[in-house]
Amino acid sequence: MTDPLTTSTPQERALALLWSRGTRGARGPARGLTLERIVEAAIEVVERDGPAAMSLRRVAAHLGVGVASLYTYFPGRAELEALMLDAVAVGRTLPHELPGDWRAKLTALAHDDWREIRLHPWVLELGVAEQVPGPNMLRWLDSALRIFDGTGLSEAEKLSAIETVDAYVRGLGRLRGPGGRPGSGSPEPGGTDTDAEDTRERDLALGQLVDFDRYPALLRALAAGAMPYSGAPFEFGLQRLLDGIEQLVIRRST
């Protein structure tokens, strides 16, 4: 078996760790630690302090061990981040187990992912790095592809549809930034009460600074109740994406 501590690149080391069955340190005393417990502690730290503040030293302090103990399990932060992302890759329900037809399942999946991203935005920040597929990530992807069983889509089209919806949810998540805090409830797509308060404060300030007569098309949209950069487009954009996929499904079935 490949030694995850001695392979040449961070990606290879992360893959070896993700797919290794071993959970004890390769060198030195185990001190009762497992990879699972270290990853759990790292997630607790990043949830509490944010991704910029997370370090191996802080994770070790959270566990009550010396930082050298962590290095018996993985070489550095990049490998730990890959393990963290895989740990949260699967929710409580697999995509193909959601109720309804393919469109209902994909809608529910997108909503679930949106809520998780709004509550745990650190996933997006760590996810900027090249993804290293682990067991949970591939389990999720396999399940997501099964949503389209019986639709007539080609395998490449199924994968492209999943990746397009995932890119939409993550892209809007990055645009919006954090929209909730753990323990404050699950914000619905389109924003929270806190979001609305922030938007109102912003709009009041803009109203005092900007002559909107210079932007007639925007003024008409505002007068009609549209709110730019409010997060409200989530459902609209999602449904338009699904409309396009549905047209492809219809074409493939004729």
PDB file of C-alpha atoms in Angstrom:
ATOM      1  CA  MET A   1       0.000   0.000   0.000  1.00  0.00           C
ATOM      2  CA  THR A   2       1.196   3.494  -0.823  1.00  0.00           C
ATOM      3  CA  ASP A   3       2.508   5.380   2.188  1.00  0.00           C
ATOM      4  CA  PRO A   4       0.482   8.645   2.296  1.00  0.00           C
ATOM      5  CA  LEU A   5       3.269  10.367   4.183  1.00  0.00           C
ATOM      6  CA  THR A   6       5.969   9.762   1.583  1.00  0.00           C
ATOM      7  CA  THR A   7       4.285  10.030  -1.844  1.00  0.00           C
ATOM      8  CA  SER A   8       5.551  12.885  -3.964  1.00  0.00           C
ATOM      9  CA  THR A   9       2.750  15.444  -4.383  1.00  0.00           C
ATOM     10  CA  PRO A  10       0.039  16.850  -2.070  1.00  0.00           C
ATOM     11  CA  GLN A  11      -2.605  15.463  -4.426  1.00  0.00           C
ATOM     12  CA  GLU A  12      -1.126  11.961  -4.333  1.00  0.00           C
ATOM     13  CA  ARG A  13      -0.769  12.134  -0.555  1.00  0.00           C
ATOM     14  CA  ALA A  14      -4.379  13.297  -0.162  1.00  0.00           C
ATOM     15  CA  LEU A  15      -5.656  10.531  -2.435  1.00  0.00           C
ATOM     16  CA  ALA A  16      -3.657   7.923  -0.508  1.00  0.00           C
ATOM     17  CA  LEU A  17      -5.122   9.163   2.773  1.00  0.00           C
ATOM     18  CA  LEU A  18      -8.678   9.341   1.436  1.00  0.00           C
ATOM     19  CA  TRP A  19      -8.606   5.837   0.070  1.00  0.00           C
ATOM     20  CA  SER A  20      -6.491   4.173   2.773  1.00  0.00           C
ATOM     21  CA  ARG A  21      -8.228   1.927   5.260  1.00  0.00           C
ATOM     22  CA  GLY A  22      -5.767   2.739   8.056  1.00  0.00           C
ATOM     23  CA  THR A  23      -6.768   5.239  10.723  1.00  0.00           C
ATOM     24  CA  ARG A  24      -3.765   5.200  13.069  1.00  0.00           C
ATOM     25  CA  GLY A  25      -0.619   7.236  12.718  1.00  0.00           C
ATOM     26  CA  ALA A  26       2.174   5.801  10.616  1.00  0.00           C
ATOM     27  CA  ARG A  27       4.846   6.832  13.086  1.00  0.00           C
ATOM     28  CA  GLY A  28       5.049   7.530  16.786  1.00  0.00           C
ATOM     29  CA  PRO A  29       2.401   7.070  19.511  1.00  0.00           C
ATOM     30  CA  ALA A  30      -1.204   7.147  18.345  1.00  0.00           C
ATOM     31  CA  ARG A  31      -2.340   8.959  21.532  1.00  0.00           C
ATOM     32  CA  GLY A  32      -5.868   7.694  20.936  1.00  0.00           C
ATOM     33  CA  LEU A  33      -6.238   9.770  17.786  1.00  0.00           C
ATOM     34  CA  THR A  34      -7.700   8.679  14.466  1.00  0.00           C
ATOM     35  CA  LEU A  35      -7.857  10.468  11.139  1.00  0.00           C
ATOM     36  CA  GLU A  36     -11.617  10.727  11.618  1.00  0.00           C
ATOM     37  CA  ARG A  37     -11.250  12.498  14.971  1.00  0.00           C
ATOM     38  CA  ILE A  38      -8.623  14.899  13.609  1.00  0.00           C
ATOM     39  CA  VAL A  39     -10.844  15.777  10.646  1.00  0.00           C
ATOM     40  CA  GLU A  40     -13.799  16.261  12.968  1.00  0.00           C
ATOM     41  CA  ALA A  41     -11.739  18.588  15.143  1.00  0.00           C
ATOM     42  CA  ALA A  42     -10.543  20.556  12.111  1.00  0.00           C
ATOM     43  CA  ILE A  43     -14.149  21.073  11.022  1.00  0.00           C
ATOM     44  CA  GLU A  44     -15.030  22.246  14.529  1.00  0.00           C
ATOM     45  CA  VAL A  45     -12.170  24.754  14.411  1.00  0.00           C
ATOM     46  CA  VAL A  46     -13.045  26.107  10.970  1.00  0.00           C
ATOM     47  CA  GLU A  47     -16.728  26.398  11.918  1.00  0.00           C
ATOM     48  CA  ARG A  48     -15.770  28.387  14.993  1.00  0.00           C
ATOM     49  CA  ASP A  49     -12.871  30.509  13.737  1.00  0.00           C
ATOM     50  CA  GLY A  50     -13.141  30.527   9.932  1.00  0.00           C
ATOM     51  CA  PRO A  51     -10.830  29.044   7.299  1.00  0.00           C
ATOM     52  CA  ALA A  52      -8.268  31.856   7.448  1.00  0.00           C
ATOM     53  CA  ALA A  53      -7.654  31.159  11.141  1.00  0.00           C
ATOM     54  CA  MET A  54      -7.417  27.388  10.833  1.00  0.00           C
ATOM     55  CA  SER A  55      -3.983  25.842  11.225  1.00  0.00           C
ATOM     56  CA  LEU A  56      -2.572  22.495  12.264  1.00  0.00           C
ATOM     57  CA  ARG A  57      -1.388  24.118  15.484  1.00  0.00           C
ATOM     58  CA  ARG A  58      -4.907  25.297  16.293  1.00  0.00           C
ATOM     59  CA  VAL A  59      -6.391  21.893  15.488  1.00  0.00           C
ATOM     60  CA  ALA A  60      -3.804  20.224  17.727  1.00  0.00           C
ATOM     61  CA  ALA A  61      -4.630  22.647  20.562  1.00  0.00           C
ATOM     62  CA  HIS A  62      -8.341  21.860  20.099  1.00  0.00           C
ATOM     63  CA  LEU A  63      -7.501  18.167  20.484  1.00  0.00           C
ATOM     64  CA  GLY A  64      -5.183  18.772  23.430  1.00  0.00           C
ATOM     65  CA  VAL A  65      -2.122  17.274  21.737  1.00  0.00           C
ATOM     66  CA  GLY A  66       1.127  18.587  20.329  1.00  0.00           C
ATOM     67  CA  VAL A  67       1.168  19.559  16.674  1.00  0.00           C
ATOM     68  CA  ALA A  68       3.845  16.930  16.010  1.00  0.00           C
ATOM     69  CA  SER A  69       1.231  14.255  16.760  1.00  0.00           C
ATOM     70  CA  LEU A  70      -0.803  15.350  13.738  1.00  0.00           C
ATOM     71  CA  TYR A  71       2.151  14.911  11.414  1.00  0.00           C
ATOM     72  CA  THR A  72       2.088  11.175  12.128  1.00  0.00           C
ATOM     73  CA  TYR A  73      -1.252  11.112  10.297  1.00  0.00           C
ATOM     74  CA  PHE A  74      -0.735  13.486   7.346  1.00  0.00           C
ATOM     75  CA  PRO A  75       2.010  15.785   6.054  1.00  0.00           C
ATOM     76  CA  GLY A  76       0.257  19.152   6.026  1.00  0.00           C
ATOM     77  CA  ARG A  77      -2.791  21.378   5.745  1.00  0.00           C
ATOM     78  CA  ALA A  78      -3.536  20.614   2.070  1.00  0.00           C
ATOM     79  CA  GLU A  79      -4.092  16.943   2.836  1.00  0.00           C
ATOM     80  CA  LEU A  80      -6.212  17.782   5.887  1.00  0.00           C
ATOM     81  CA  GLU A  81      -8.407  20.105   3.809  1.00  0.00           C
ATOM     82  CA  ALA A  82      -9.024  17.327   1.273  1.00  0.00           C
ATOM     83  CA  LEU A  83     -10.151  15.056   4.103  1.00  0.00           C
ATOM     84  CA  MET A  84     -12.409  17.783   5.511  1.00  0.00           C
ATOM     85  CA  LEU A  85     -14.123  18.400   2.169  1.00  0.00           C
ATOM     86  CA  ASP A  86     -14.759  14.716   1.649  1.00  0.00           C
ATOM     87  CA  ALA A  87     -16.154  14.382   5.163  1.00  0.00           C
ATOM     88  CA  VAL A  88     -18.974  16.827   4.358  1.00  0.00           C
ATOM     89  CA  ALA A  89     -19.542  15.744   0.744  1.00  0.00           C
ATOM     90  CA  VAL A  90     -22.599  13.607   1.524  1.00  0.00           C
ATOM     91  CA  GLY A  91     -25.664  14.955   3.295  1.00  0.00           C
ATOM     92  CA  ARG A  92     -28.287  13.075   5.244  1.00  0.00           C
ATOM     93  CA  THR A  93     -30.006  11.828   2.072  1.00  0.00           C
ATOM     94  CA  LEU A  94     -28.331  10.716  -1.138  1.00  0.00           C
ATOM     95  CA  PRO A  95     -29.542  12.596  -4.230  1.00  0.00           C
ATOM     96  CA  HIS A  96     -31.208   9.637  -5.954  1.00  0.00           C
ATOM     97  CA  GLU A  97     -33.103   8.821  -2.728  1.00  0.00           C
ATOM     98  CA  LEU A  98     -34.876  12.197  -2.694  1.00  0.00           C
ATOM     99  CA  PRO A  99     -38.605  12.082  -3.539  1.00  0.00           C
ATOM    100  CA  GLY A 100     -40.128  12.842  -6.915  1.00  0.00           C
ATOM    101  CA  ASP A 101     -38.979  12.715 -10.523  1.00  0.00           C
ATOM    102  CA  TRP A 102     -35.569  13.816 -11.764  1.00  0.00           C
ATOM    103  CA  ARG A 103     -36.522  17.507 -11.711  1.00  0.00           C
ATOM    104  CA  ALA A 104     -37.896  17.360  -8.161  1.00  0.00           C
ATOM    105  CA  LYS A 105     -34.805  15.490  -6.984  1.00  0.00           C
ATOM    106  CA  LEU A 106     -32.436  17.964  -8.639  1.00  0.00           C
ATOM    107  CA  THR A 107     -34.384  20.931  -7.238  1.00  0.00           C
ATOM    108  CA  ALA A 108     -34.240  19.486  -3.718  1.00  0.00           C
ATOM    109  CA  LEU A 109     -30.542  18.706  -4.131  1.00  0.00           C
ATOM    110  CA  ALA A 110     -29.768  22.277  -5.202  1.00  0.00           C
ATOM    111  CA  HIS A 111     -31.760  23.686  -2.270  1.00  0.00           C
ATOM    112  CA  ASP A 112     -29.975  21.408   0.191  1.00  0.00           C
ATOM    113  CA  ASP A 113     -26.584  22.419  -1.194  1.00  0.00           C
ATOM    114  CA  TRP A 114     -27.542  26.107  -1.064  1.00  0.00           C
ATOM    115  CA  ARG A 115     -28.504  25.877   2.605  1.00  0.00           C
ATOM    116  CA  GLU A 116     -25.299  24.044   3.483  1.00  0.00           C
ATOM    117  CA  ILE A 117     -23.164  26.581   1.627  1.00  0.00           C
ATOM    118  CA  ARG A 118     -24.933  29.501   3.327  1.00  0.00           C
ATOM    119  CA  LEU A 119     -24.461  27.924   6.754  1.00  0.00           C
ATOM    120  CA  HIS A 120     -20.936  26.603   6.135  1.00  0.00           C
ATOM    121  CA  PRO A 121     -19.254  28.960   3.623  1.00  0.00           C
ATOM    122  CA  TRP A 122     -15.813  27.622   4.513  1.00  0.00           C
ATOM    123  CA  VAL A 123     -16.591  24.714   2.147  1.00  0.00           C
ATOM    124  CA  LEU A 124     -16.371  27.137  -0.774  1.00  0.00           C
ATOM    125  CA  GLU A 125     -13.128  28.675   0.428  1.00  0.00           C
ATOM    126  CA  LEU A 126     -11.417  25.320   0.860  1.00  0.00           C
ATOM    127  CA  GLY A 127     -13.025  24.093  -2.356  1.00  0.00           C
ATOM    128  CA  VAL A 128     -11.175  26.726  -4.422  1.00  0.00           C
ATOM    129  CA  ALA A 129      -8.193  24.387  -4.395  1.00  0.00           C
ATOM    130  CA  GLU A 130      -8.135  21.496  -6.854  1.00  0.00           C
ATOM    131  CA  GLN A 131     -10.633  18.924  -5.662  1.00  0.00           C
ATOM    132  CA  VAL A 132      -9.325  15.512  -4.752  1.00  0.00           C
ATOM    133  CA  PRO A 133     -12.116  12.953  -5.047  1.00  0.00           C
ATOM    134  CA  GLY A 134     -12.557  10.805  -1.983  1.00  0.00           C
ATOM    135  CA  PRO A 135     -15.052   8.012  -1.164  1.00  0.00           C
ATOM    136  CA  ASN A 136     -17.836  10.355  -0.028  1.00  0.00           C
ATOM    137  CA  MET A 137     -17.445  12.686  -2.984  1.00  0.00           C
ATOM    138  CA  LEU A 138     -17.627   9.812  -5.474  1.00  0.00           C
ATOM    139  CA  ARG A 139     -20.560   8.283  -3.593  1.00  0.00           C
ATOM    140  CA  TRP A 140     -22.409  11.597  -3.906  1.00  0.00           C
ATOM    141  CA  LEU A 141     -21.575  11.936  -7.605  1.00  0.00           C
ATOM    142  CA  ASP A 142     -22.620   8.358  -8.350  1.00  0.00           C
ATOM    143  CA  SER A 143     -25.934   8.987  -6.598  1.00  0.00           C
ATOM    144  CA  ALA A 144     -26.467  12.319  -8.365  1.00  0.00           C
ATOM    145  CA  LEU A 145     -25.972  10.690 -11.764  1.00  0.00           C
ATOM    146  CA  ARG A 146     -28.642   8.116 -10.891  1.00  0.00           C
ATOM    147  CA  ILE A 147     -31.177  10.962 -10.748  1.00  0.00           C
ATOM    148  CA  PHE A 148     -31.249  10.838 -14.549  1.00  0.00           C
ATOM    149  CA  ASP A 149     -31.852   7.088 -14.900  1.00  0.00           C
ATOM    150  CA  GLY A 150     -34.508   6.528 -17.551  1.00  0.00           C
ATOM    151  CA  THR A 151     -34.384  10.061 -18.959  1.00  0.00           C
ATOM    152  CA  GLY A 152     -32.603   9.134 -22.178  1.00  0.00           C
ATOM    153  CA  LEU A 153     -29.697  11.505 -21.511  1.00  0.00           C
ATOM    154  CA  SER A 154     -26.257  10.255 -22.466  1.00  0.00           C
ATOM    155  CA  GLU A 155     -23.769   9.609 -19.672  1.00  0.00           C
ATOM    156  CA  ALA A 156     -21.836  12.740 -20.653  1.00  0.00           C
ATOM    157  CA  GLU A 157     -25.038  14.809 -20.586  1.00  0.00           C
ATOM    158  CA  LYS A 158     -25.950  13.496 -17.141  1.00  0.00           C
ATOM    159  CA  LEU A 159     -22.556  14.494 -15.781  1.00  0.00           C
ATOM    160  CA  SER A 160     -22.683  17.904 -17.469  1.00  0.00           C
ATOM    161  CA  ALA A 161     -26.154  18.572 -16.039  1.00  0.00           C
ATOM    162  CA  ILE A 162     -25.024  17.758 -12.488  1.00  0.00           C
ATOM    163  CA  GLU A 163     -21.859  19.840 -12.821  1.00  0.00           C
ATOM    164  CA  THR A 164     -23.797  22.793 -14.301  1.00  0.00           C
ATOM    165  CA  VAL A 165     -26.282  22.916 -11.426  1.00  0.00           C
ATOM    166  CA  ASP A 166     -23.487  22.450  -8.891  1.00  0.00           C
ATOM    167  CA  ALA A 167     -21.504  25.290 -10.493  1.00  0.00           C
ATOM    168  CA  TYR A 168     -24.574  27.533 -10.384  1.00  0.00           C
ATOM    169  CA  VAL A 169     -25.196  26.920  -6.674  1.00  0.00           C
ATOM    170  CA  ARG A 170     -21.539  27.351  -5.734  1.00  0.00           C
ATOM    171  CA  GLY A 171     -21.105  30.406  -7.952  1.00  0.00           C
ATOM    172  CA  LEU A 172     -24.061  32.209  -6.417  1.00  0.00           C
ATOM    173  CA  GLY A 173     -22.827  31.134  -2.989  1.00  0.00           C
ATOM    174  CA  ARG A 174     -19.472  32.828  -3.637  1.00  0.00           C
ATOM    175  CA  LEU A 175     -21.227  35.943  -4.941  1.00  0.00           C
ATOM    176  CA  ARG A 176     -23.474  36.205  -1.916  1.00  0.00           C
ATOM    177  CA  GLY A 177     -20.961  35.306   0.769  1.00  0.00           C
ATOM    178  CA  PRO A 178     -21.997  34.023   4.240  1.00  0.00           C
ATOM    179  CA  GLY A 179     -25.747  34.214   4.734  1.00  0.00           C
ATOM    180  CA  GLY A 180     -26.231  32.513   8.031  1.00  0.00           C
ATOM    181  CA  ARG A 181     -24.492  31.272  11.135  1.00  0.00           C
ATOM    182  CA  PRO A 182     -24.473  27.767  12.551  1.00  0.00           C
ATOM    183  CA  GLY A 183     -27.308  27.430  15.024  1.00  0.00           C
ATOM    184  CA  SER A 184     -29.367  30.277  13.576  1.00  0.00           C
ATOM    185  CA  GLY A 185     -31.576  28.041  11.454  1.00  0.00           C
ATOM    186  CA  SER A 186     -31.432  27.148   7.793  1.00  0.00           C
ATOM    187  CA  PRO A 187     -31.793  30.192   5.558  1.00  0.00           C
ATOM    188  CA  GLU A 188     -34.170  29.705   2.663  1.00  0.00           C
ATOM    189  CA  PRO A 189     -33.003  30.302  -0.898  1.00  0.00           C
ATOM    190  CA  GLY A 190     -33.464  33.981  -1.612  1.00  0.00           C
ATOM    191  CA  GLY A 191     -32.101  35.307   1.657  1.00  0.00           C
ATOM    192  CA  THR A 192     -32.787  35.671   5.367  1.00  0.00           C
ATOM    193  CA  ASP A 193     -34.249  38.361   7.581  1.00  0.00           C
ATOM    194  CA  THR A 194     -30.692  39.483   8.278  1.00  0.00           C
ATOM    195  CA  ASP A 195     -30.038  39.688   4.548  1.00  0.00           C
ATOM    196  CA  ALA A 196     -33.136  41.858   4.094  1.00  0.00           C
ATOM    197  CA  GLU A 197     -32.024  44.217   6.863  1.00  0.00           C
ATOM    198  CA  ASP A 198     -28.558  44.525   5.304  1.00  0.00           C
ATOM    199  CA  THR A 199     -30.136  45.183   1.902  1.00  0.00           C
ATOM    200  CA  ARG A 200     -32.405  47.891   3.297  1.00  0.00           C
ATOM    201  CA  GLU A 201     -29.481  49.635   4.978  1.00  0.00           C
ATOM    202  CA  ARG A 202     -27.488  49.473   1.754  1.00  0.00           C
ATOM    203  CA  ASP A 203     -30.394  50.804  -0.324  1.00  0.00           C
ATOM    204  CA  LEU A 204     -30.974  53.703   2.055  1.00  0.00           C
ATOM    205  CA  ALA A 205     -27.324  54.693   1.769  1.00  0.00           C
ATOM    206  CA  LEU A 206     -27.397  54.371  -2.015  1.00  0.00           C
ATOM    207  CA  GLY A 207     -30.540  56.478  -2.207  1.00  0.00           C
ATOM    208  CA  GLN A 208     -28.688  59.349  -0.563  1.00  0.00           C
ATOM    209  CA  LEU A 209     -25.601  59.015  -2.758  1.00  0.00           C
ATOM    210  CA  VAL A 210     -26.821  58.024  -6.222  1.00  0.00           C
ATOM    211  CA  ASP A 211     -28.939  59.839  -8.801  1.00  0.00           C
ATOM    212  CA  PHE A 212     -30.828  56.881 -10.216  1.00  0.00           C
ATOM    213  CA  ASP A 213     -32.305  58.991 -13.009  1.00  0.00           C
ATOM    214  CA  ARG A 214     -28.986  58.337 -14.738  1.00  0.00           C
ATOM    215  CA  TYR A 215     -29.859  54.616 -14.828  1.00  0.00           C
ATOM    216  CA  PRO A 216     -33.406  54.483 -16.260  1.00  0.00           C
ATOM    217  CA  ALA A 217     -33.573  50.731 -16.897  1.00  0.00           C
ATOM    218  CA  LEU A 218     -32.321  49.999 -13.387  1.00  0.00           C
ATOM    219  CA  LEU A 219     -34.728  52.568 -11.952  1.00  0.00           C
ATOM    220  CA  ARG A 220     -37.666  50.810 -13.633  1.00  0.00           C
ATOM    221  CA  ALA A 221     -36.508  47.485 -12.188  1.00  0.00           C
ATOM    222  CA  LEU A 222     -36.196  48.961  -8.690  1.00  0.00           C
ATOM    223  CA  ALA A 223     -39.602  50.621  -8.994  1.00  0.00           C
ATOM    224  CA  ALA A 224     -41.053  47.206  -9.876  1.00  0.00           C
ATOM    225  CA  GLY A 225     -39.627  45.738  -6.659  1.00  0.00           C
ATOM    226  CA  ALA A 226     -36.558  43.962  -8.042  1.00  0.00           C
ATOM    227  CA  MET A 227     -33.588  43.877  -5.658  1.00  0.00           C
ATOM    228  CA  PRO A 228     -30.151  43.563  -7.302  1.00  0.00           C
ATOM    229  CA  TYR A 229     -27.554  41.460  -5.455  1.00  0.00           C
ATOM    230  CA  SER A 230     -30.096  40.347  -2.861  1.00  0.00           C
ATOM    231  CA  GLY A 231     -29.846  36.589  -3.416  1.00  0.00           C
ATOM    232  CA  ALA A 232     -33.425  36.453  -4.725  1.00  0.00           C
ATOM    233  CA  PRO A 233     -32.374  35.112  -8.172  1.00  0.00           C
ATOM    234  CA  PHE A 234     -31.519  31.686  -6.733  1.00  0.00           C
ATOM    235  CA  GLU A 235     -34.849  30.051  -7.489  1.00  0.00           C
ATOM    236  CA  PHE A 236     -35.320  31.889 -10.792  1.00  0.00           C
ATOM    237  CA  GLY A 237     -31.902  30.874 -12.093  1.00  0.00           C
ATOM    238  CA  LEU A 238     -32.243  27.296 -10.858  1.00  0.00           C
ATOM    239  CA  GLN A 239     -35.583  26.793 -12.565  1.00  0.00           C
ATOM    240  CA  ARG A 240     -34.308  28.253 -15.839  1.00  0.00           C
ATOM    241  CA  LEU A 241     -31.387  25.819 -15.727  1.00  0.00           C
ATOM    242  CA  LEU A 242     -33.797  22.954 -15.118  1.00  0.00           C
ATOM    243  CA  ASP A 243     -36.025  24.184 -17.965  1.00  0.00           C
ATOM    244  CA  GLY A 244     -33.067  23.815 -20.304  1.00  0.00           C
ATOM    245  CA  ILE A 245     -32.244  20.329 -19.021  1.00  0.00           C
ATOM    246  CA  GLU A 246     -35.907  19.357 -19.345  1.00  0.00           C
ATOM    247  CA  GLN A 247     -35.959  20.396 -22.994  1.00  0.00           C
ATOM    248  CA  LEU A 248     -32.939  18.169 -23.577  1.00  0.00           C
ATOM    249  CA  VAL A 249     -34.689  15.271 -21.811  1.00  0.00           C
ATOM    250  CA  ILE A 250     -37.753  15.788 -24.022  1.00  0.00           C
ATOM    251  CA  ARG A 251     -35.617  15.776 -27.178  1.00  0.00           C
ATOM    252  CA  ARG A 252     -33.840  12.594 -26.101  1.00  0.00           C
ATOM    253  CA  SER A 253     -37.142  10.826 -25.430  1.00  0.00           C
ATOM    254  CA  THR A 254     -38.641  11.531 -28.886  1.00  0.00           C
TER     255      THR A 254
END
